[in-house]
Coordinates of C-alpha atoms (C1' of nucleotides) and ligand atoms in Angstrom, one line a residue:
Chain A
M1 CA 45.6 -1.8 -22.7
K2 CA 44.9 0.0 -19.4
A3 CA 41.3 0.3 -20.2
E4 CA 40.9 -3.4 -21.0
R5 CA 42.4 -4.3 -17.7
A6 CA 40.2 -2.1 -15.8
H7 CA 37.2 -3.4 -17.7
F8 CA 38.1 -7.0 -17.0
F9 CA 38.7 -6.3 -13.3
N10 CA 35.3 -4.7 -13.1
F11 CA 33.7 -7.5 -15.0
L12 CA 35.1 -10.0 -12.5
K13 CA 33.9 -8.0 -9.5
E14 CA 30.4 -7.7 -11.0
K15 CA 30.2 -11.4 -11.5
G16 CA 31.5 -12.1 -8.0
L17 CA 34.7 -13.7 -9.5
K18 CA 38.2 -13.3 -8.2
L19 CA 41.2 -11.6 -9.7
T20 CA 44.0 -14.1 -9.6
Q21 CA 47.6 -13.8 -10.7
Q22 CA 47.0 -16.3 -13.4
R23 CA 44.1 -14.4 -14.9
E24 CA 46.2 -11.2 -14.9
T25 CA 49.1 -13.0 -16.5
I26 CA 46.9 -14.5 -19.2
L27 CA 45.1 -11.2 -19.8
N28 CA 48.4 -9.4 -20.2
A29 CA 49.8 -12.0 -22.5
F30 CA 46.6 -11.8 -24.6
L31 CA 46.7 -8.0 -24.8
K32 CA 50.4 -8.0 -25.8
T33 CA 49.9 -10.1 -28.9
E34 CA 48.1 -8.9 -32.0
K35 CA 47.8 -12.4 -33.5
H36 CA 44.9 -14.7 -33.8
V37 CA 45.8 -17.0 -31.0
S38 CA 44.6 -20.5 -30.1
V39 CA 44.4 -21.7 -26.5
E40 CA 47.6 -23.5 -27.0
D41 CA 49.3 -20.5 -28.5
L42 CA 48.4 -18.4 -25.5
Y43 CA 49.3 -21.1 -23.1
N44 CA 52.8 -21.2 -24.5
I45 CA 53.1 -17.4 -24.3
A46 CA 51.7 -17.2 -20.8
R47 CA 53.9 -20.0 -19.6
R48 CA 57.0 -17.9 -20.3
K49 CA 55.8 -15.5 -17.5
D50 CA 54.6 -18.2 -15.2
S51 CA 55.7 -21.7 -15.9
T52 CA 53.2 -23.3 -13.5
I53 CA 50.1 -22.0 -15.3
G54 CA 47.8 -24.7 -16.7
Q55 CA 46.1 -25.1 -20.0
A56 CA 42.8 -25.4 -18.4
T57 CA 43.2 -22.0 -16.8
V58 CA 44.1 -20.4 -20.1
F59 CA 41.1 -22.1 -21.7
R60 CA 38.8 -20.8 -18.9
T61 CA 40.3 -17.3 -18.9
L62 CA 39.9 -16.9 -22.6
K63 CA 36.3 -17.9 -22.2
L64 CA 35.9 -15.2 -19.6
L65 CA 37.6 -12.7 -21.8
A66 CA 35.1 -13.5 -24.5
E67 CA 32.2 -13.1 -22.1
A68 CA 33.7 -9.8 -21.1
E69 CA 33.9 -8.8 -24.7
I70 CA 37.6 -8.3 -24.6
A71 CA 38.2 -11.2 -26.9
S72 CA 36.2 -12.8 -29.7
H73 CA 36.3 -16.1 -31.6
V74 CA 37.9 -16.4 -35.0
D75 CA 37.6 -19.4 -37.3
I76 CA 40.5 -19.6 -39.8
G77 CA 39.1 -22.8 -41.2
D78 CA 41.5 -25.2 -39.7
G79 CA 39.2 -26.5 -37.0
I80 CA 41.1 -24.8 -34.2
R81 CA 39.3 -22.0 -32.2
R82 CA 41.3 -18.8 -32.1
F83 CA 40.8 -15.6 -30.3
E84 CA 41.4 -11.9 -31.3
H85 CA 41.1 -8.6 -29.6
R86 CA 37.6 -7.2 -29.4
Y87 CA 37.7 -4.3 -26.9
N88 CA 37.9 -1.1 -28.9
H89 CA 38.5 -3.1 -32.0
K90 CA 36.1 -2.6 -34.9
H91 CA 34.5 -5.5 -36.7
H92 CA 36.4 -6.7 -39.7
D93 CA 36.5 -9.5 -42.2
H94 CA 39.4 -11.8 -42.9
L95 CA 41.4 -12.7 -46.1
I96 CA 43.2 -15.9 -45.3
C97 CA 46.1 -17.1 -47.4
L98 CA 45.8 -20.8 -48.2
K99 CA 49.6 -21.1 -48.7
C100 CA 51.3 -19.1 -45.9
H101 CA 48.2 -18.8 -43.6
K102 CA 48.7 -15.1 -43.3
V103 CA 45.5 -13.3 -42.2
I104 CA 44.6 -9.9 -43.7
E105 CA 42.0 -7.9 -41.8
A106 CA 39.8 -5.7 -43.9
V107 CA 36.4 -4.0 -43.9
D108 CA 34.3 -2.7 -46.7
E109 CA 31.6 -0.4 -45.5
S110 CA 29.4 -1.1 -48.5
I111 CA 29.6 -4.8 -47.9
E112 CA 28.4 -4.2 -44.4
Q113 CA 25.6 -2.0 -45.6
R114 CA 24.5 -4.5 -48.2
Q115 CA 24.4 -7.2 -45.5
E116 CA 22.0 -5.1 -43.5
A117 CA 19.8 -4.7 -46.6
L118 CA 19.9 -8.4 -47.3
C119 CA 18.7 -9.1 -43.8
K120 CA 15.9 -6.6 -44.1
K121 CA 14.8 -8.4 -47.2
F122 CA 14.2 -11.5 -45.2
S123 CA 13.0 -9.7 -42.0
F124 CA 16.0 -11.2 -40.3
Q125 CA 17.5 -9.4 -37.3
P126 CA 21.3 -9.7 -37.6
V127 CA 23.3 -10.2 -34.4
S128 CA 26.7 -11.0 -35.8
H129 CA 28.3 -12.2 -38.9
R130 CA 31.6 -13.4 -40.3
L131 CA 33.1 -13.2 -43.7
E132 CA 36.2 -15.1 -44.6
I133 CA 37.8 -15.1 -48.0
F134 CA 40.2 -17.9 -48.7
G135 CA 42.8 -17.4 -51.4
V136 CA 46.4 -16.6 -52.2
C137 CA 48.1 -13.5 -50.8
K138 CA 50.3 -11.2 -52.9
K139 CA 53.5 -12.6 -51.6
C140 CA 52.6 -16.2 -52.3
S141 CA 51.2 -15.6 -55.7
G142 CA 54.4 -13.9 -56.7
K143 CA 56.4 -17.1 -56.1
V144 CA 57.4 -19.1 -59.1
K145 CA 56.7 -22.5 -57.6
N146 CA 54.3 -23.9 -55.0
Chain B
M1 CA 19.9 -35.8 -60.1
K2 CA 20.7 -38.0 -63.1
A3 CA 23.6 -35.7 -64.1
E4 CA 25.1 -35.8 -60.6
R5 CA 25.1 -39.6 -60.6
A6 CA 26.8 -39.8 -64.0
H7 CA 29.3 -37.2 -62.9
F8 CA 30.1 -39.2 -59.7
F9 CA 30.4 -42.5 -61.5
N10 CA 32.8 -40.9 -64.0
F11 CA 34.8 -39.3 -61.2
L12 CA 35.2 -42.7 -59.6
K13 CA 36.3 -44.3 -62.8
E14 CA 38.9 -41.6 -63.5
K15 CA 40.3 -42.0 -60.1
G16 CA 40.5 -45.8 -60.4
L17 CA 37.9 -46.1 -57.6
K18 CA 35.0 -48.5 -57.5
L19 CA 31.3 -48.0 -57.7
T20 CA 29.8 -49.8 -54.7
Q21 CA 26.3 -50.3 -53.5
Q22 CA 27.1 -48.3 -50.4
R23 CA 28.4 -45.3 -52.4
E24 CA 25.3 -45.4 -54.6
T25 CA 23.0 -45.6 -51.6
I26 CA 24.7 -42.7 -49.9
L27 CA 24.8 -40.6 -53.0
N28 CA 21.1 -41.1 -53.6
A29 CA 20.3 -40.3 -50.0
F30 CA 22.4 -37.1 -50.2
L31 CA 20.8 -36.0 -53.5
K32 CA 17.3 -36.6 -52.1
T33 CA 17.6 -34.2 -49.2
E34 CA 17.9 -30.5 -49.6
K35 CA 19.1 -29.9 -46.0
H36 CA 22.5 -29.2 -44.7
V37 CA 23.3 -32.6 -43.4
S38 CA 26.0 -33.8 -41.0
V39 CA 27.7 -37.2 -41.4
E40 CA 25.4 -38.5 -38.7
D41 CA 22.3 -37.1 -40.4
L42 CA 23.1 -38.8 -43.6
Y43 CA 24.1 -42.0 -41.9
N44 CA 20.7 -42.1 -40.3
I45 CA 19.0 -41.5 -43.6
A46 CA 21.1 -43.9 -45.6
R47 CA 20.6 -46.6 -42.9
R48 CA 16.9 -46.7 -43.8
K49 CA 17.8 -48.1 -47.2
D50 CA 20.6 -50.3 -46.0
S51 CA 20.8 -51.0 -42.3
T52 CA 24.3 -52.5 -42.6
I53 CA 25.9 -49.3 -43.8
G54 CA 28.6 -47.9 -41.6
Q55 CA 29.3 -44.4 -40.4
A56 CA 32.8 -44.6 -41.7
T57 CA 31.6 -45.3 -45.2
V58 CA 29.2 -42.3 -45.0
F59 CA 32.1 -40.2 -43.8
R60 CA 34.3 -41.3 -46.6
T61 CA 31.7 -41.1 -49.3
L62 CA 30.8 -37.5 -48.3
K63 CA 34.5 -36.7 -48.5
L64 CA 34.5 -38.2 -52.0
L65 CA 31.4 -36.2 -53.0
A66 CA 33.2 -33.0 -51.9
E67 CA 36.2 -33.9 -54.0
A68 CA 33.9 -34.6 -56.9
E69 CA 32.4 -31.1 -56.3
I70 CA 29.0 -32.6 -55.8
A71 CA 28.9 -31.6 -52.1
S72 CA 30.5 -28.8 -50.2
H73 CA 31.1 -28.0 -46.6
V74 CA 28.9 -25.7 -44.5
D75 CA 29.7 -24.5 -41.1
I76 CA 26.5 -23.4 -39.2
G77 CA 28.6 -22.4 -36.2
D78 CA 27.8 -25.4 -34.0
G79 CA 31.1 -27.2 -34.4
I80 CA 29.6 -29.9 -36.6
R81 CA 30.6 -30.2 -40.2
R82 CA 27.7 -30.3 -42.6
F83 CA 27.4 -30.8 -46.3
E84 CA 25.2 -29.3 -49.0
H85 CA 24.6 -29.7 -52.7
R86 CA 27.1 -28.1 -54.9
Y87 CA 26.6 -29.6 -58.4
N88 CA 24.7 -27.1 -60.4
H89 CA 24.0 -25.1 -57.3
K90 CA 25.1 -21.5 -57.2
H91 CA 27.2 -20.0 -54.5
H92 CA 25.1 -18.5 -51.7
D93 CA 25.5 -17.1 -48.2
H94 CA 23.7 -18.2 -45.1
L95 CA 21.4 -16.4 -42.6
I96 CA 21.3 -18.6 -39.6
C97 CA 18.6 -18.2 -36.9
L98 CA 20.1 -18.5 -33.4
K99 CA 16.8 -19.6 -32.0
C100 CA 15.2 -22.1 -34.3
H101 CA 18.4 -22.9 -36.3
K102 CA 16.7 -22.3 -39.6
V103 CA 19.1 -21.5 -42.4
I104 CA 18.1 -19.0 -45.1
E105 CA 20.1 -19.1 -48.3
A106 CA 20.7 -15.8 -50.1
V107 CA 23.0 -14.0 -52.5
D108 CA 23.5 -10.3 -53.1
E109 CA 25.4 -9.7 -56.3
S110 CA 26.8 -6.4 -55.1
I111 CA 28.3 -8.0 -52.0
E112 CA 30.0 -10.5 -54.2
Q113 CA 31.3 -7.8 -56.5
R114 CA 32.5 -5.8 -53.5
Q115 CA 34.4 -8.8 -52.2
E116 CA 36.2 -9.0 -55.5
A117 CA 37.2 -5.3 -55.2
L118 CA 38.3 -5.8 -51.7
C119 CA 40.6 -8.6 -52.7
K120 CA 42.0 -6.6 -55.6
K121 CA 42.9 -3.8 -53.1
F122 CA 45.2 -6.3 -51.3
S123 CA 46.4 -8.1 -54.4
F124 CA 44.7 -11.2 -53.0
Q125 CA 43.5 -13.9 -55.3
P126 CA 40.3 -15.2 -53.9
V127 CA 39.6 -19.0 -54.2
S128 CA 36.5 -19.3 -52.0
H129 CA 34.6 -17.5 -49.3
R130 CA 31.9 -17.9 -46.8
L131 CA 29.6 -15.4 -45.3
E132 CA 27.4 -16.3 -42.4
I133 CA 25.0 -13.9 -40.7
F134 CA 23.7 -15.0 -37.3
G135 CA 20.6 -13.5 -36.0
V136 CA 16.9 -14.0 -35.4
C137 CA 14.5 -15.1 -38.2
K138 CA 11.2 -13.5 -38.9
K139 CA 9.2 -16.2 -37.3
C140 CA 11.2 -16.2 -34.1
S141 CA 11.3 -12.5 -33.7
G142 CA 7.5 -12.5 -33.9
K143 CA 7.2 -14.6 -30.8
V144 CA 6.3 -12.9 -27.5
K145 CA 8.6 -14.9 -25.3
N146 CA 11.9 -16.5 -25.9
Chain C
dA1 C1' 31.9 -67.5 -65.4
dT2 C1' 36.3 -67.4 -62.9
dT3 C1' 40.3 -65.4 -61.4
dG4 C1' 43.0 -62.3 -58.8
dA5 C1' 44.8 -57.8 -57.9
dT6 C1' 43.1 -53.9 -55.8
dA7 C1' 39.8 -51.1 -53.5
dT8 C1' 36.2 -51.0 -50.0
dT9 C1' 33.8 -52.0 -45.9
dG10 C1' 32.2 -51.7 -41.0
dA11 C1' 33.4 -52.3 -36.3
dA12 C1' 36.5 -50.8 -33.5
dA13 C1' 40.3 -48.0 -32.1
dT14 C1' 42.6 -43.6 -32.2
dT15 C1' 43.2 -38.7 -32.3
dC16 C1' 42.8 -34.3 -30.5
dA17 C1' 40.7 -30.0 -29.1
dA18 C1' 37.2 -28.8 -26.0
dA19 C1' 35.1 -29.3 -21.7
dA20 C1' 34.5 -31.3 -17.0
dT21 C1' 36.1 -33.2 -12.5
dC22 C1' 38.0 -32.6 -8.0
dA23 C1' 41.1 -32.1 -4.1
dA24 C1' 44.3 -28.7 -2.9
dA25 C1' 45.4 -23.8 -3.0
dT26 C1' 44.2 -19.0 -3.3
dT27 C1' 41.4 -14.9 -2.8
dA28 C1' 38.1 -11.5 -0.8
dT29 C1' 35.8 -9.9 2.9
dA30 C1' 35.1 -9.2 7.7
Chain D
dT1 C1' 43.4 -14.0 11.2
dA2 C1' 39.4 -16.7 10.2
dT3 C1' 36.1 -18.0 7.0
dA4 C1' 33.5 -19.1 3.0
dA5 C1' 33.7 -19.1 -1.7
dT6 C1' 36.2 -19.3 -5.8
dT7 C1' 40.1 -21.0 -8.5
dT8 C1' 43.7 -23.8 -9.9
dG9 C1' 46.2 -27.5 -12.6
dA10 C1' 46.6 -32.3 -13.1
dT11 C1' 43.9 -35.5 -14.9
dT12 C1' 40.0 -37.5 -17.0
dT13 C1' 36.2 -37.3 -20.1
dT14 C1' 33.7 -36.1 -24.1
dG15 C1' 32.6 -36.3 -28.9
dA16 C1' 33.3 -35.5 -33.7
dA17 C1' 36.7 -36.6 -37.1
dT18 C1' 39.7 -39.9 -38.8
dT19 C1' 42.3 -44.2 -39.1
dT20 C1' 43.1 -49.2 -38.7
dC21 C1' 42.6 -53.7 -40.3
dA22 C1' 40.8 -58.2 -41.4
dA23 C1' 37.0 -59.6 -44.1
dT24 C1' 34.5 -58.6 -48.3
dA25 C1' 33.3 -56.7 -52.8
dT26 C1' 34.5 -54.9 -57.3
dC27 C1' 36.1 -55.2 -62.0
dA28 C1' 39.2 -55.9 -65.8
dA29 C1' 41.4 -59.6 -67.8
dT30 C1' 41.2 -64.1 -68.7
Ligands
MN201 MN1 41.0 -10.5 -37.0
MN202 MN1 23.3 -23.6 -48.2
ZN203 ZN1 50.4 -16.2 -48.4
ZN204 ZN1 14.2 -18.8 -36.1

DNA sequence: ATTGATATTGAAATTCAAAATCAAATTATA
DNA sequence: TATAATTTGATTTTGAATTTCAATATCAAT
């Protein structure tokens, strides 16, 4: 969490941008949570530290964090853009429960390797990818009803 | 294309819905294209057959086609919902060119199998999944500039 | 073929997250 | 501190997705 902060402060300086109280508050709030947060989620969290903070600033700061490669987008399939930690976090796929909306993070190296091979087959240069598996989690499938 | 039509007509009857000229026009337009079409795309295509057709009807019919499992959603990553053929079409993943927006359809059986294994590891019952790889296609990577 | 209950239609309005606007406030550097 | 540049938050705007509703079409039963 220290490294991310230093990285962001440096990113701002290099871009000729300013380090503001709001940006620091929002960064801290983001780093403190391990969830996949929407702009609104993070807005509500950050507001607890500084009630005068605006949604627009959270929106813009999250965008900056993505540019700085501290955050990245996640699409859980509900049409709302969410963000997760990226700095020093490995790539992973998501298993998303359709009932309780829990998100399991997982990686399978051989899936990753096979994707590389698949791209090669089409002379396609991969830049990024996303794999989301929708289904029912252990807890929810154990329930009798619903 | 004949089977899909029969299937849709049957779907409508079973649901107590009506077969209208608009629905037939829109279904035909959808079946005729092999592209990943947005509501607006299909609206523009269908309008050539019947200029009085409305966007809302295209939207609603596409929704019905998805329910009838004739169409399914595709997310190319540009925030616009698209649809593709589903009836008698196997599952596949997408390689999406960031430069020319070409979409390559591909499947790797061992990726699919590994996904199953990954789910098992978490006692997760998969219902559906999507894998999108973003990158640069052969044609675009061959170009000197841009 | 006519009826009539019910579903459907298209134009327009609404929703809602994402993005843009802008005057006032804050920051960085000298 | 003075200055120029950036940032802020309230507000507005955008645009795709979805809903509304009065007029129209469908279809099973006459
Ligand atoms: Mn994640
Ligand atoms: Mn496809
Ligand atoms: Zn669950
Ligand atoms: Zn290309």
